[in-house]
PDB file of C-alpha atoms in Angstrom:
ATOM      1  CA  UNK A  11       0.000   0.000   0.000  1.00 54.00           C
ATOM      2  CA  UNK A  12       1.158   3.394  -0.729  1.00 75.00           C
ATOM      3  CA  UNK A  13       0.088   7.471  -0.304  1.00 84.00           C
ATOM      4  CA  UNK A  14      -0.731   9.092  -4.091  1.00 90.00           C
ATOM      5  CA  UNK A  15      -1.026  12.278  -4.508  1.00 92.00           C
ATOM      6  CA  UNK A  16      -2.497  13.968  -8.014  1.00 93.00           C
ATOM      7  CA  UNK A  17      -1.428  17.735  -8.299  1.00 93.00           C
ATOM      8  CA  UNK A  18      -4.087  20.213  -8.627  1.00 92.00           C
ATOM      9  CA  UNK A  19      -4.572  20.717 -12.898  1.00 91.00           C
ATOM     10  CA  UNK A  20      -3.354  16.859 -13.658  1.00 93.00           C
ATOM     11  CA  UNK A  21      -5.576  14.234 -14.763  1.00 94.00           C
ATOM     12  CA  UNK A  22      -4.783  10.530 -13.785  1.00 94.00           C
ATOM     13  CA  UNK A  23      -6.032   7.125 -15.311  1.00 95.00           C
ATOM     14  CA  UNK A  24      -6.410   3.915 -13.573  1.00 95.00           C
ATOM     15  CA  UNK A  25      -7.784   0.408 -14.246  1.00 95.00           C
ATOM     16  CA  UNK A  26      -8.146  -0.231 -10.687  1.00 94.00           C
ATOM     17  CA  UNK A  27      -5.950   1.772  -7.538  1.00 93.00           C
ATOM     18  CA  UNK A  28      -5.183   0.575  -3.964  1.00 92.00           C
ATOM     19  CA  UNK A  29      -3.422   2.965  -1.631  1.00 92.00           C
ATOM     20  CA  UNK A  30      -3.303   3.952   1.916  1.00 93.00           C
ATOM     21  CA  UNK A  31      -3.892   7.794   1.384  1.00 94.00           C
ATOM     22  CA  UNK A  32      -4.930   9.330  -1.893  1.00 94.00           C
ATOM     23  CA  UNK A  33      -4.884  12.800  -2.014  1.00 95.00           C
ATOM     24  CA  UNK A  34      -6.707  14.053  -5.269  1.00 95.00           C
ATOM     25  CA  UNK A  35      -6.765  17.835  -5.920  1.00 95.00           C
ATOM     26  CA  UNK A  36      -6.817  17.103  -9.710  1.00 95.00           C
ATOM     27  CA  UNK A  37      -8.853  14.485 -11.875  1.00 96.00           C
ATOM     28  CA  UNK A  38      -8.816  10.833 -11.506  1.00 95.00           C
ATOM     29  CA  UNK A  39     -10.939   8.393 -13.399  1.00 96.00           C
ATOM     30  CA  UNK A  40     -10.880   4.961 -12.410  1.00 95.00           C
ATOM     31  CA  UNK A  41     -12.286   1.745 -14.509  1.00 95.00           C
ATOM     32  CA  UNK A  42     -12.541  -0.676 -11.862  1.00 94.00           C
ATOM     33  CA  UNK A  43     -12.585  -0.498  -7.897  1.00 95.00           C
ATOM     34  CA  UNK A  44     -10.626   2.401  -6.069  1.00 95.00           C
ATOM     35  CA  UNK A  45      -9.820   1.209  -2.843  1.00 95.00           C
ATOM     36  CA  UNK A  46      -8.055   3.291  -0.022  1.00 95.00           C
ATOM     37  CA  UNK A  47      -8.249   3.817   3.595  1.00 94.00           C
ATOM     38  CA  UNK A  48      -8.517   7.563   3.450  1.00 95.00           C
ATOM     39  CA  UNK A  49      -9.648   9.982   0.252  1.00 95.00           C
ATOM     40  CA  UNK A  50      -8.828  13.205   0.411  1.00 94.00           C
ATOM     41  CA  UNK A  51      -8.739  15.989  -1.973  1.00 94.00           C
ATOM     42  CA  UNK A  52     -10.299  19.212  -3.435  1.00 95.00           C
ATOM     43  CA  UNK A  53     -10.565  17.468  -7.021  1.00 95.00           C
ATOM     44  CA  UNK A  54     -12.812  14.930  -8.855  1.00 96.00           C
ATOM     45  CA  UNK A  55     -12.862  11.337  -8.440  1.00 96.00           C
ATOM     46  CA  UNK A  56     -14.737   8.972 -11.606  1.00 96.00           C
ATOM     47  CA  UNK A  57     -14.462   5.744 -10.104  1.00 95.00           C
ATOM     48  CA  UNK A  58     -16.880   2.547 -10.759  1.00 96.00           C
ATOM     49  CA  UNK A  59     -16.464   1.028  -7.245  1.00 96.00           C
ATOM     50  CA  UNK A  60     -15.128   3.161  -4.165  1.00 96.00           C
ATOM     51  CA  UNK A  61     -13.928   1.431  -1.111  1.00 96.00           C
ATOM     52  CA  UNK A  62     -12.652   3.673   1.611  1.00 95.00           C
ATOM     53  CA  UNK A  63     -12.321   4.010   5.340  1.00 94.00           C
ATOM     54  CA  UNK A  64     -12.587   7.599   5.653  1.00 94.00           C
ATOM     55  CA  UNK A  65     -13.094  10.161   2.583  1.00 95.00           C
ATOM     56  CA  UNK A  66     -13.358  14.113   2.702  1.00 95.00           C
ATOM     57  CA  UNK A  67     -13.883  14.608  -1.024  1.00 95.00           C
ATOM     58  CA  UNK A  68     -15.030  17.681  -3.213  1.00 95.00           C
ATOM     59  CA  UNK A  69     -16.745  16.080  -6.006  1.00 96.00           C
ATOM     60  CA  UNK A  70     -17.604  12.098  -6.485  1.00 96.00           C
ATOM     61  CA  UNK A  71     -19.318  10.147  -9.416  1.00 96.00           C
ATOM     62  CA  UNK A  72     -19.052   6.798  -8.260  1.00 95.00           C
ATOM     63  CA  UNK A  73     -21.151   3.807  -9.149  1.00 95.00           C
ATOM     64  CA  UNK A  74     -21.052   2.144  -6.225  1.00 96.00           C
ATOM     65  CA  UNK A  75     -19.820   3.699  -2.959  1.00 96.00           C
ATOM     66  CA  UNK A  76     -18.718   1.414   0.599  1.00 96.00           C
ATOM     67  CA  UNK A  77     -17.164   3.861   3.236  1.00 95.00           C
ATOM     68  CA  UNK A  78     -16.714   4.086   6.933  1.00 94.00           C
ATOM     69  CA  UNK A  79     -17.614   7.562   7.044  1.00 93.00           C
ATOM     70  CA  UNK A  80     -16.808  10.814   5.220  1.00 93.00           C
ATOM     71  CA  UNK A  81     -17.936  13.774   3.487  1.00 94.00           C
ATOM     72  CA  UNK A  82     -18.512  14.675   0.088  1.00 96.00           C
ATOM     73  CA  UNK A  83     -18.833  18.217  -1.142  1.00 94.00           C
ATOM     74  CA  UNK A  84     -20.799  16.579  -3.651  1.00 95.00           C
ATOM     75  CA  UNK A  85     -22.317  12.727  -4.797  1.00 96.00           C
ATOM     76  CA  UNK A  86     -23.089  11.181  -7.149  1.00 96.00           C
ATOM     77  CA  UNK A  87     -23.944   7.366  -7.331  1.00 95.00           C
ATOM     78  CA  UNK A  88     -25.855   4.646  -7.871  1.00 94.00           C
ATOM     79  CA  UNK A  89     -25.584   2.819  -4.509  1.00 95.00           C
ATOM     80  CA  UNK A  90     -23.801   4.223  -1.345  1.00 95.00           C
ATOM     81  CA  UNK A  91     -23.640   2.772   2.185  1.00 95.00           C
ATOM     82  CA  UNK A  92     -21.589   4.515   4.798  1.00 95.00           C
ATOM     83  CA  UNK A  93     -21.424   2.682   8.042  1.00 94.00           C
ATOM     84  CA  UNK A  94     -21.111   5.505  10.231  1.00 94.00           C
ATOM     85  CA  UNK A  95     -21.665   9.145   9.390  1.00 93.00           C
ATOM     86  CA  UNK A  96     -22.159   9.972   5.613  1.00 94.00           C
ATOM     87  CA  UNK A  97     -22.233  14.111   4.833  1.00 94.00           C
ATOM     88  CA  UNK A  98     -22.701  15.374   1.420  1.00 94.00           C
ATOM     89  CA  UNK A  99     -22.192  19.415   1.878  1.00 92.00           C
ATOM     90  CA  UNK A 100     -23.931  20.829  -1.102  1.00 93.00           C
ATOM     91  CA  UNK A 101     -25.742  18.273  -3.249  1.00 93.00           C
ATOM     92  CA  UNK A 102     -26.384  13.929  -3.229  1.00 93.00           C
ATOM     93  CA  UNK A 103     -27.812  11.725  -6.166  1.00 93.00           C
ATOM     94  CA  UNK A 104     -28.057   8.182  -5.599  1.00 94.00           C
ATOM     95  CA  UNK A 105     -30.713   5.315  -6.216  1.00 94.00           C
ATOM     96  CA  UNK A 106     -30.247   4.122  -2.854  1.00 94.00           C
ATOM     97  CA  UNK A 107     -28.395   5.237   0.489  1.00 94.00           C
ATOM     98  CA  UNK A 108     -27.510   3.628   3.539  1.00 94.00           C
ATOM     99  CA  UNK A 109     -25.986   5.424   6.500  1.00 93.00           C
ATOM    100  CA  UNK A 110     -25.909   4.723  10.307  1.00 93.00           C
ATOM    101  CA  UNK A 111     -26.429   8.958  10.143  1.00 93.00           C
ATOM    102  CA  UNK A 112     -26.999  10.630   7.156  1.00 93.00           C
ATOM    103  CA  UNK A 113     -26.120  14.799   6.424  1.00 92.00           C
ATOM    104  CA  UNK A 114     -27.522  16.316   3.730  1.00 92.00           C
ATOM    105  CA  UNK A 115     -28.318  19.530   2.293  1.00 90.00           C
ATOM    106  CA  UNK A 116     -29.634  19.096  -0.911  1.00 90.00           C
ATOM    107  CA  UNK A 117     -30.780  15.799  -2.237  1.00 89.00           C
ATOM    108  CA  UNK A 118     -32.396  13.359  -4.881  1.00 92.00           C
ATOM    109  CA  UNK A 119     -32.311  10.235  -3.345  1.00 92.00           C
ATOM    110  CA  UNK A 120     -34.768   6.692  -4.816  1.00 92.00           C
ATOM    111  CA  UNK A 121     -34.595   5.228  -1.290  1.00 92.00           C
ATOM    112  CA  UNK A 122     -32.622   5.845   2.395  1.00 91.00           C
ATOM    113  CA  UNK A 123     -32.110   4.013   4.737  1.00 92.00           C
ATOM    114  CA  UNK A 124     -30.966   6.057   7.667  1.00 90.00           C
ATOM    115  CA  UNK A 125     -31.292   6.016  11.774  1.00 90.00           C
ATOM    116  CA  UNK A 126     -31.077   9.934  11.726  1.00 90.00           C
ATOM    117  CA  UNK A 127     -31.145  12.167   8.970  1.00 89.00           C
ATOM    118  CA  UNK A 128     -30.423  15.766   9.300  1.00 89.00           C
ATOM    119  CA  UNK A 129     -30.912  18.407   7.066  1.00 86.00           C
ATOM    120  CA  UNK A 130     -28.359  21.142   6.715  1.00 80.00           C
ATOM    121  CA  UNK A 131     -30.834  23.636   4.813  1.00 72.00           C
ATOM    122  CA  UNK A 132     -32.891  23.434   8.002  1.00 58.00           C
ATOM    123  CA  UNK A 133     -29.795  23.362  10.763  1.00 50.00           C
ATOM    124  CA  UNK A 134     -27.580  26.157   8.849  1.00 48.00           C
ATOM    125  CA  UNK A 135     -29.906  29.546   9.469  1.00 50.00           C
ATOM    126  CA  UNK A 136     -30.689  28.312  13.021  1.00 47.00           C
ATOM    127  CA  UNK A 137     -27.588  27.486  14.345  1.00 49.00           C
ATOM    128  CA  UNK A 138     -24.668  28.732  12.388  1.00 50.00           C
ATOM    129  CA  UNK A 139     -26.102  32.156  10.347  1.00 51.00           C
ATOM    130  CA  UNK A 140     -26.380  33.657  14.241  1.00 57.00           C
ATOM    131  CA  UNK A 141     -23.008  32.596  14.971  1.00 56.00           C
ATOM    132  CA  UNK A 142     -21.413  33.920  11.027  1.00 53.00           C
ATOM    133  CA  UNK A 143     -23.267  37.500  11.562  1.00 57.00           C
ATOM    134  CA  UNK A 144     -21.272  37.883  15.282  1.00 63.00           C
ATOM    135  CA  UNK A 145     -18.209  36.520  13.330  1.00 59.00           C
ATOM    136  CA  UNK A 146     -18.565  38.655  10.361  1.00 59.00           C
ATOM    137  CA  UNK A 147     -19.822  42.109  12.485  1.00 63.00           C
ATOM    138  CA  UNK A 148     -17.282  41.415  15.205  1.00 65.00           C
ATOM    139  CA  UNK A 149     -14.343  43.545  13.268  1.00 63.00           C
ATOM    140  CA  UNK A 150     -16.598  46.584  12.703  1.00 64.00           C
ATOM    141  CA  UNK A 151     -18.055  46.664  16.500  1.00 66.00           C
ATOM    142  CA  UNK A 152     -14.346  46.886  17.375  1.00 67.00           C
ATOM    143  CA  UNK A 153     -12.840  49.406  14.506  1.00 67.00           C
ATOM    144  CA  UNK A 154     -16.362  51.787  16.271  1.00 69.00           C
ATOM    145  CA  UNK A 155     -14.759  51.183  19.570  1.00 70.00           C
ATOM    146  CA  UNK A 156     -11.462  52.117  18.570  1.00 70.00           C
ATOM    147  CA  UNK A 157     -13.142  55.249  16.889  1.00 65.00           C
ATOM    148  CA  UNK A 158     -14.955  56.471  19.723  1.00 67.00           C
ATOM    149  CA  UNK A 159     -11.397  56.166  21.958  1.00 64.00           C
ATOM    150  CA  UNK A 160      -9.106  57.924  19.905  1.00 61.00           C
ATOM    151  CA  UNK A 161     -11.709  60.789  19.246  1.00 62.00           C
ATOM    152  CA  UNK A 162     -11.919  61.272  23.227  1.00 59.00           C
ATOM    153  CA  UNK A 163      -8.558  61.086  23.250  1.00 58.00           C
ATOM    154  CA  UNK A 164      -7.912  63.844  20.946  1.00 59.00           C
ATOM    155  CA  UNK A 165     -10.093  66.396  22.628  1.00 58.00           C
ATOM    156  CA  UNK A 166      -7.576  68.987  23.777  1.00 55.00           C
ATOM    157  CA  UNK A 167      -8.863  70.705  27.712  1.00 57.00           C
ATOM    158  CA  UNK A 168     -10.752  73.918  27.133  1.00 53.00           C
ATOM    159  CA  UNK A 169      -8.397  76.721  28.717  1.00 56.00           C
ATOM    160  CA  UNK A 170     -10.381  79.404  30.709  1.00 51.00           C
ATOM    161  CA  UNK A 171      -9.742  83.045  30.736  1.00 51.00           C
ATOM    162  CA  UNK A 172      -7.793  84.525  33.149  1.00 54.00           C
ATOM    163  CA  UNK A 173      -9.631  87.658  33.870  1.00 50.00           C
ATOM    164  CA  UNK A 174     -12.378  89.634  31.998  1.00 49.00           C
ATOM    165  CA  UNK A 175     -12.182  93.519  31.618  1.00 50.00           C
ATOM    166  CA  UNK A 176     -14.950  95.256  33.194  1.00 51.00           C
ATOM    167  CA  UNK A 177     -17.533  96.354  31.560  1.00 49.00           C
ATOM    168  CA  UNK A 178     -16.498  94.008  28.489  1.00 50.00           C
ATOM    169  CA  UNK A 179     -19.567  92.790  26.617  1.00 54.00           C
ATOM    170  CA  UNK A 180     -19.334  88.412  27.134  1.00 53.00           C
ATOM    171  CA  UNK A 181     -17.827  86.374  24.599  1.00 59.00           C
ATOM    172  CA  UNK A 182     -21.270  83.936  23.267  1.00 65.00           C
ATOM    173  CA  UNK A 183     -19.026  81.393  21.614  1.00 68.00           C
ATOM    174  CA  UNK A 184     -16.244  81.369  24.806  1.00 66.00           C
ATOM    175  CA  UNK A 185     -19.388  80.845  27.175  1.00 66.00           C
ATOM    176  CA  UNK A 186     -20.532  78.127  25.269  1.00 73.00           C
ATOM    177  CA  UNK A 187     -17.359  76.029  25.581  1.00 73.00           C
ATOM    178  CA  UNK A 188     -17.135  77.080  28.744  1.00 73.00           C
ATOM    179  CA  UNK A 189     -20.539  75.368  29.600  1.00 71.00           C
ATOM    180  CA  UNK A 190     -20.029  72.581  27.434  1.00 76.00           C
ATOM    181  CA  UNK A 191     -16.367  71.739  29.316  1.00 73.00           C
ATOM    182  CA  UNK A 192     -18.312  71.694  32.593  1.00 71.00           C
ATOM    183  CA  UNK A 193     -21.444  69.825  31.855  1.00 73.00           C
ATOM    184  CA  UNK A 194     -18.893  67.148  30.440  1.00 73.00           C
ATOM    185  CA  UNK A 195     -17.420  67.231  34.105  1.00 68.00           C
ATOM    186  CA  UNK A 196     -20.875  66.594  35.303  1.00 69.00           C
ATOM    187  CA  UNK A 197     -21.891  69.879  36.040  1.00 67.00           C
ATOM    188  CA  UNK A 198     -25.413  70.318  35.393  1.00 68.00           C
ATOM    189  CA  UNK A 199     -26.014  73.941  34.368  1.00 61.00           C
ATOM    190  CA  UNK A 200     -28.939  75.855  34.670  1.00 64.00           C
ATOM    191  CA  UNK A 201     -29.853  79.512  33.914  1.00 61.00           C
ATOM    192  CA  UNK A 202     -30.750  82.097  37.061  1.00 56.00           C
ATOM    193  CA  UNK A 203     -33.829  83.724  36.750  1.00 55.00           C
ATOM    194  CA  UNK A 204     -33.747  87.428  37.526  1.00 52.00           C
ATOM    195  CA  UNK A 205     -36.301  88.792  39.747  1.00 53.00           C
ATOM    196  CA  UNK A 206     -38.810  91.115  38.466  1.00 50.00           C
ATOM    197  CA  UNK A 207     -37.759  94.662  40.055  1.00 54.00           C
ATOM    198  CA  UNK A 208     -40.965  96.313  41.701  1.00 54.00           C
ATOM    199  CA  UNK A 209     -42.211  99.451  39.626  1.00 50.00           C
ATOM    200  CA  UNK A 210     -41.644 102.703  42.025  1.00 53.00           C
ATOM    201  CA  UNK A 211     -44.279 104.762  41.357  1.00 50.00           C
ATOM    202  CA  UNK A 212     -43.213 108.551  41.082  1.00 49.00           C
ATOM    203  CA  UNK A 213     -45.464 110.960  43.373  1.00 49.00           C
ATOM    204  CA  UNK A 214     -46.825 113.942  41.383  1.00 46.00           C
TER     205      UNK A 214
END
């Protein structure tokens, strides 16, 4: 037994392959039985018989398929049996399937034969979309953070006057930052109301 790998681009012909790990990021098209303990690869397998221990495959058409367990990105066959967990990420075809638990997210399957079955087009938006907006929103909650630091950080003290001339008409915009740098130090500001003078009334 031996580990094969087939380079991403290349395309590899077999009457029949046995190997401990096959690694298949091109093509490979097999006549007879393909038989490996674990498939792996981002390619395409054309095989008439797979038998496998483990796969984690990208694209299979295979005629007949016996595995342990694996994943497929996508399947399709004529029969497939998987005696533990058999996941097929995007799309399955097959005449008949037999799994111990079968994933699936899109299908067109004759007959199953399954003791759980669970649909990822069902489990996705409930579980994972929640979890992929946090993930995705997480940078931008952080660059606002950042944002709001720096811009308290560059707010330079507001310098008061040292003395105003008398009878020197107020400064409107110097009170206003004057007000604002307090109520920022938790001052609360409010305006005094003056007190009506009383109206002497002149005698004749």
């Amino acid at each position: 037994m031996k580990a094969i790998t087939i380079e991403k681009g290349k395309v590899a012909f077999y009457s029949s392959l046995s190997a401990d790990t096959l690694v298949v990021n091109g093509v490979l098209k097999v006549n007879g039985t393909l038989k490996v303990q674990r498939l792996l690869g981002r390619g395409i397998v054309d095989a008439r018989r797979l038998e496998a221990e483990s796969v984690d495959l990208r694209t299979g058409f295979i005629r007949e398929v016996e595995i342990g367990g694996g994943a497929f990105g996508e399947l399709y066959a004529t029969i497939c049996k998987a005696r533990g967990t058999l996941c097929v990420k995007n799309f399955v075809q097959a005449l008949e399937v037999s799994a111990k638990r079968l994933v699936v997210n899109r299908s067109n399957i004759g007959s199953c034969t399954a003791q759980e079955v669970v649909s990822l087009r069902r489990y996705l938006p409930n579980k994972l979309l929640s979890g992929l907006k946090r993930l995705l929103t997480a940078p931008f909650r952080r660059l606002a953070k950042l944002g709001r630091k720096k811009t308290a950080a560059k707010k330079q003290p507001v310098s008061f006057p040292q003395a105003v001339a008398p009878n020197s008409e107020p400064d409107n915009e110097l009170v206003s930052a004057i007000l604002e740098a307090l109520r920022e130090k938790g001052y609360t500001v409010s305006r005094i109301q003056k007190e009506a003078q009383p109206v002497q009334e002149l005698a004749a």
